[in-house]
Amino acid sequence: MKNIFIFLFLTISLGMFSQIEDPIKWSASVEKVSDTEFILVSTATIEKGWHLYSQNVPEDGPIPTTFTYNNSQNNFSLEDKTSEEKGHTIDDPVFEMKIKFFENSAVFKQKVKITSDINTIKGVVEFMVCDDSKCLPPTEIDLIFEIPNKTNNKFDTQDSFLNPIKWKTSVEKISEDEYDLVINAEIEEDWHVYSQYSADGGSLPIIITKANKNDDYVLKGKAVESDTIKKFSTIFNVEETYFDKKATLKQRIKLNNRDVSTVALNLTGQVCKEACIQIDEDFTFSLNGENESANAVNTPIVDNKVTNSLLYGINTEDVSFSTVKCDTEVSSNSNEIQKGGKSLWSIFGLGFLGGLLALLTPCVFPMIPLTVSFFTKKNGQNKGEGVSKALLYGFFIFAVYIILSIPFHLLDSVNPDILNEISTNIWLNSIFFIVFVFFAFSFFGYYELTLPSSWTSKTTEAESSGGIIGIFFMALTLAIVSFSCTGPILGSLLAGSLTGDGGAWQLTAGMAGFGVSLGLPFALFAMFPNMMNALPKSGGWLNTTKVILGFLELALAFKFLSNADLVAHWGILKIEPFLGLWIIIFAGLALYLLGKIKFPHDSPIKKLSFSRIAGGVLVTAFVIYLASGFMVNKETKTFTPLMLLSGLAPPVGYSFLYPNECPNNLDCFKDLKTGIAYAKKVNKPIILDFTGYACVNCRKMEEHVWPNPEIDNYLRNEYVLISLYVDDKKTLPKEEQILVNRINGGTRKLDNYGHKWANFQTQFFKTNSQPYYVLLNADGTKILNQAVGYTPDENEYAQFLECGLEVFKKQ
């Protein structure tokens, strides 16, 4: 026995000085035998090289795997013992005995007989795992077995409740009155939890607050986070910051009263994959060293019938599937990921395009043949040396623009979230508006943007150093003297990176693309001088390019002003004035291209070239397209959304003339009881729309699928639409701020309407993802057909609505 304790002591001690290891994952499931008999299945997934031991281990051996099941209410009885797989039996040299163990995976089954109506059975597995060099301390894991409903016609047999996060908590003492409360999250693959610093306007970030407002302590700043990932969301047009696979948050607190022994935190946020799920968890922490890693604060037992009647006017047992079927049933497995992100390569491509535009300006284009000629002729007969120096010159142009992004990396390392914090800042967007207008008029030729002449003088002097250093300063000189043309483009790149919440790496990617496209021609033309014969001669067309860029800068300026207006709710730059300003700007560009408007540095136009006429016609067509945005849909009484301006123009509902509260100006209810009462009155079926203000796929359904004429007719004329927002933070009336049971155990207090509707969705429909569409009869007690989630196929969604209507009419 003594050698066993020494072995365990050594392995545990070694583990304390190494990284935390978690080589085994447990999952629980249930197999139905009959209406009263079920098999509880516990499955262990074991990392390679690790062993899990059998339930039957000789004395003085390792800790055996042990299962216990909570049956305090005598709701079930165990039939025989928990069975296990064959496994492997060997003569273990460490424990000096024959031991049975499992590797890779293990399945344990326990048959039970249900004696009363229950939904879950809770169990605990205690186990120990070892590899060839060490054993981990014995561990206990909670298991929850969901018991299937006894009948097949009840709505809750389609259990699609998702719980992609497992939580653990711990406490680290800092001083007598300061503690770090540690929350660890284990996140299922492909799911993402969003950082406290994720940009506004994207998926909901984590927010940590006191669970009990009367607790005698204060939070010291935000929680310290483990590593996160940043990725641009083209849906929200911001860069989101999220955790992948695991997350650790350390929230420091300071006690006002040192006698406090337990405190509680509340964590809200969002976890997303194909759909997004609201997070609202309470965590209790013991400050006296006791392990309290349970998710929820202990609360009294709640009667679901009482709470559901109060909140929703119906109970779960009142709702069932309709026995009437339509000819075709739509599957709900159409939840495809549509949440893409803008990669650094695409940002590189945009920077490359910006560099190409800079090449076609009068500050840069004339320098290409001069510089290449300098490198090819200076070296006389040694053509290879001239080419190598030209290539080095092109590389240094690229390097100069990369160097410009380094300060933003230093800024990012001092405070990782600082670029995110300023990305949606009202005043920053307002400043960018002013700067872009300033840039635009410099492109128009009313003044030049130049860097101090002393900078140019010093770099020109350094060119005489010769060798590699001299070539570097030649590249730096080019960057300085061409600033009047490249500066506004670089400013646009910087502004786009910051206000798009792109951060330092996005800015570097854009600068790299800009530097490559600016430096590449010098290298290519030095290698193949004959290619320069194909270049057009410098002339007035270079200034024309510069003026065109000025019009684009002016148009983009109003995008930044629109950002500030939306965030601040000024109500100034709504859809009407925004479209009007863009029409004026691009109409001005069309007139300029057709020779009707001139700017200070324009050459006289004797005859309009084909390119000018073609450009003028194209821009005029774009102006007509912009004007079509003022067309009003007589059915929806809203302006027509312009797909090309998605993410640039304000939403069409943000309007002076045609404001609307519901998508497409539909009639909708945002309260369940009111909506059901109306449906009864008009005798129409109900479509429950579980949605969210921060739900990406919800918006895509409303903007791209619902406007379809056939679908719009169903929603407008055949159904009563009840939209329930699960992230609505408006406070509930006092009488509805009550405790309810969670579907996966524990209780929660409903504080706002989002809590109320999220609880309704999970309790009644066993799912917690949005969008989620349920078709009900007029009194809300019959589910007409199988509910669906995100369904981007218009025909499939129309078929879903038609099926529900058919069942309703048959009933």
PDB file of C-alpha atoms in Angstrom, residues 426-427 429-430 560-574 654 656:
ATOM      1  CA  ILE A 426     -18.497  58.566 -32.688  1.00  0.00           C
ATOM      2  CA  TRP A 427     -15.868  61.292 -32.697  1.00  0.00           C
ATOM      3  CA  ASN A 429     -15.750  58.574 -37.355  1.00  0.00           C
ATOM      4  CA  SER A 430     -16.546  62.297 -37.390  1.00  0.00           C
ATOM      5  CA  PHE A 560     -17.971  57.638 -41.808  1.00  0.00           C
ATOM      6  CA  LEU A 561     -20.414  60.420 -40.959  1.00  0.00           C
ATOM      7  CA  SER A 562     -23.232  57.888 -41.358  1.00  0.00           C
ATOM      8  CA  ASN A 563     -21.463  55.559 -38.884  1.00  0.00           C
ATOM      9  CA  ALA A 564     -21.334  58.319 -36.291  1.00  0.00           C
ATOM     10  CA  ASP A 565     -24.972  59.253 -36.928  1.00  0.00           C
ATOM     11  CA  LEU A 566     -26.219  55.676 -36.460  1.00  0.00           C
ATOM     12  CA  VAL A 567     -24.258  55.082 -33.257  1.00  0.00           C
ATOM     13  CA  ALA A 568     -25.160  58.437 -31.712  1.00  0.00           C
ATOM     14  CA  HIS A 569     -28.810  58.318 -32.899  1.00  0.00           C
ATOM     15  CA  TRP A 570     -28.527  61.870 -34.183  1.00  0.00           C
ATOM     16  CA  GLY A 571     -31.175  61.154 -36.817  1.00  0.00           C
ATOM     17  CA  ILE A 572     -29.446  63.444 -39.338  1.00  0.00           C
ATOM     18  CA  LEU A 573     -27.953  61.260 -42.065  1.00  0.00           C
ATOM     19  CA  LYS A 574     -30.805  58.855 -42.644  1.00  0.00           C
ATOM     20  CA  TYR A 654     -33.710  54.296 -40.876  1.00  0.00           C
ATOM     21  CA  PHE A 656     -37.554  60.169 -42.366  1.00  0.00           C
TER      22      PHE A 656
END
